[in-house]
mmCIF file of C-alpha atoms in Angstrom:
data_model
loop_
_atom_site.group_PDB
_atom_site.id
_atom_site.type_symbol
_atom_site.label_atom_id
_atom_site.label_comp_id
_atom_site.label_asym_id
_atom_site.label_seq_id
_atom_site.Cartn_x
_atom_site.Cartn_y
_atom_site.Cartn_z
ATOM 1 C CA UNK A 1 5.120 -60.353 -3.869
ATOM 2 C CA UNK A 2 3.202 -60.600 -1.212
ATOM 3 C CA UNK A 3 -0.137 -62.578 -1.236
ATOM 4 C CA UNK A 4 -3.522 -61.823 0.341
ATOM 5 C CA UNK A 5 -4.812 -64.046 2.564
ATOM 6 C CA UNK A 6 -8.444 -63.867 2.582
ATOM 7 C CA UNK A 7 -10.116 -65.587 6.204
ATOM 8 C CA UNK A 8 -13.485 -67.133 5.263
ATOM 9 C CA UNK A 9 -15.863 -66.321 7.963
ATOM 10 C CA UNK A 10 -16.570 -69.380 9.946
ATOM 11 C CA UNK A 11 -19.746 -71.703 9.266
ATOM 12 C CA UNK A 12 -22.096 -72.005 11.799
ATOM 13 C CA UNK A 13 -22.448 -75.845 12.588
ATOM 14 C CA UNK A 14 -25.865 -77.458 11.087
ATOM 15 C CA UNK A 15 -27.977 -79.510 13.643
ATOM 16 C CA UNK A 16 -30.898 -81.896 12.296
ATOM 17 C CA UNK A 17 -34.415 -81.509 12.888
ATOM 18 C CA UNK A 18 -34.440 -84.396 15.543
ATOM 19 C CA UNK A 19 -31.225 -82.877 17.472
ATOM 20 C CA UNK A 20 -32.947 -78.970 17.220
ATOM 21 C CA UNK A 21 -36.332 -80.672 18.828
ATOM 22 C CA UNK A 22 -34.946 -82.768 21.390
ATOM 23 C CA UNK A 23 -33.184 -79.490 22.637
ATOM 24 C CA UNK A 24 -35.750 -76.960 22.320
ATOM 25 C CA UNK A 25 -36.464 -76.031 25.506
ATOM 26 C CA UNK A 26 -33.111 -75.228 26.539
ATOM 27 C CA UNK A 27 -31.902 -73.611 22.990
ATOM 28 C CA UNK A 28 -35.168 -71.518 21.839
ATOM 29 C CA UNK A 29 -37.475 -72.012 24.927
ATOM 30 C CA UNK A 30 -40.392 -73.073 23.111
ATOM 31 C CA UNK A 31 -41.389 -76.363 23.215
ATOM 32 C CA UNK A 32 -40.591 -79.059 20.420
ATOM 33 C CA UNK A 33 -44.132 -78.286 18.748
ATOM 34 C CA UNK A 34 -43.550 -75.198 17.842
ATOM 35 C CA UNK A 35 -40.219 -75.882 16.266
ATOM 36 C CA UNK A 36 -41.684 -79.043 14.457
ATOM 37 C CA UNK A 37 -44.325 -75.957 12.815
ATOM 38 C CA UNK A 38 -41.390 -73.310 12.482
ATOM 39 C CA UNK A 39 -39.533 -76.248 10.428
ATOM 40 C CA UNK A 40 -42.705 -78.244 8.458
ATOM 41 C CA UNK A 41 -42.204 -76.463 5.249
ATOM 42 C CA UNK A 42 -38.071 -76.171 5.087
ATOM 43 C CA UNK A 43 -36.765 -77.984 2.622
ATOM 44 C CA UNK A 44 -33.402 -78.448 4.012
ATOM 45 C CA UNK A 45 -32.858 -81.195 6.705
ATOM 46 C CA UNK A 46 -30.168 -79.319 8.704
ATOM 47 C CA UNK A 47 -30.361 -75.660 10.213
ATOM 48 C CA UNK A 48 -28.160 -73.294 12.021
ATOM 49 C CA UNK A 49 -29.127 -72.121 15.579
ATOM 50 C CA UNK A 50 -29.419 -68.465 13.998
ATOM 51 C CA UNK A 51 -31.650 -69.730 11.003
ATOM 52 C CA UNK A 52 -33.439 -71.937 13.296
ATOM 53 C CA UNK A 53 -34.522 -68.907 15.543
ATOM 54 C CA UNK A 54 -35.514 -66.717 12.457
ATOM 55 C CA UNK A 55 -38.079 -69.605 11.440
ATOM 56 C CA UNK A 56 -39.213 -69.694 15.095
ATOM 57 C CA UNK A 57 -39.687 -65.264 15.128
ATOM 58 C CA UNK A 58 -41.643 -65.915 11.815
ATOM 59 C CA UNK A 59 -43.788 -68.661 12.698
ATOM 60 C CA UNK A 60 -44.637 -67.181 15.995
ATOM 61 C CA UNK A 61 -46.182 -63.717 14.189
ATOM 62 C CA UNK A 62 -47.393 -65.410 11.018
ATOM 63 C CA UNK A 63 -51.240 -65.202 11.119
ATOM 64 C CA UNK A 64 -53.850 -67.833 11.623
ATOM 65 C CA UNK A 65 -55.619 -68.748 8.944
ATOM 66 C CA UNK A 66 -59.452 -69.871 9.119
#
């Protein structure tokens, strides 16, 4: 009998708020600022690059309140 292997797609590696913000320039080109606003409300304390760039796209065209 032959037995399925299923592959588990692989994880993205996790990066900490410090380590995304020290590098922000070079990974999202925005500066650290920005990220610390993308991130102020995330309850989780480490983020894929992917996720990390969704918050960015969000917080860039949420509106301004006032």
């Amino acid at each position: 009998m032959a037995g399925s292997v299923k592959k588990s797609k692989p994880v993205a590696p996790r990066y900490t708020r410090a380590e995304l913000m020290n590098h922000s320039e070079a990974l999202f080109a925005v500066k650290a600022e920005v990220l610390y606003g993308a991130l102020y409300e995330a309850a989780q304390e480490t983020f894929s690059i992917e996720e990390t760039q969704e918050r960015i796209n969000q917080f860039m065209k949420a509106k301004v309140k006032g």
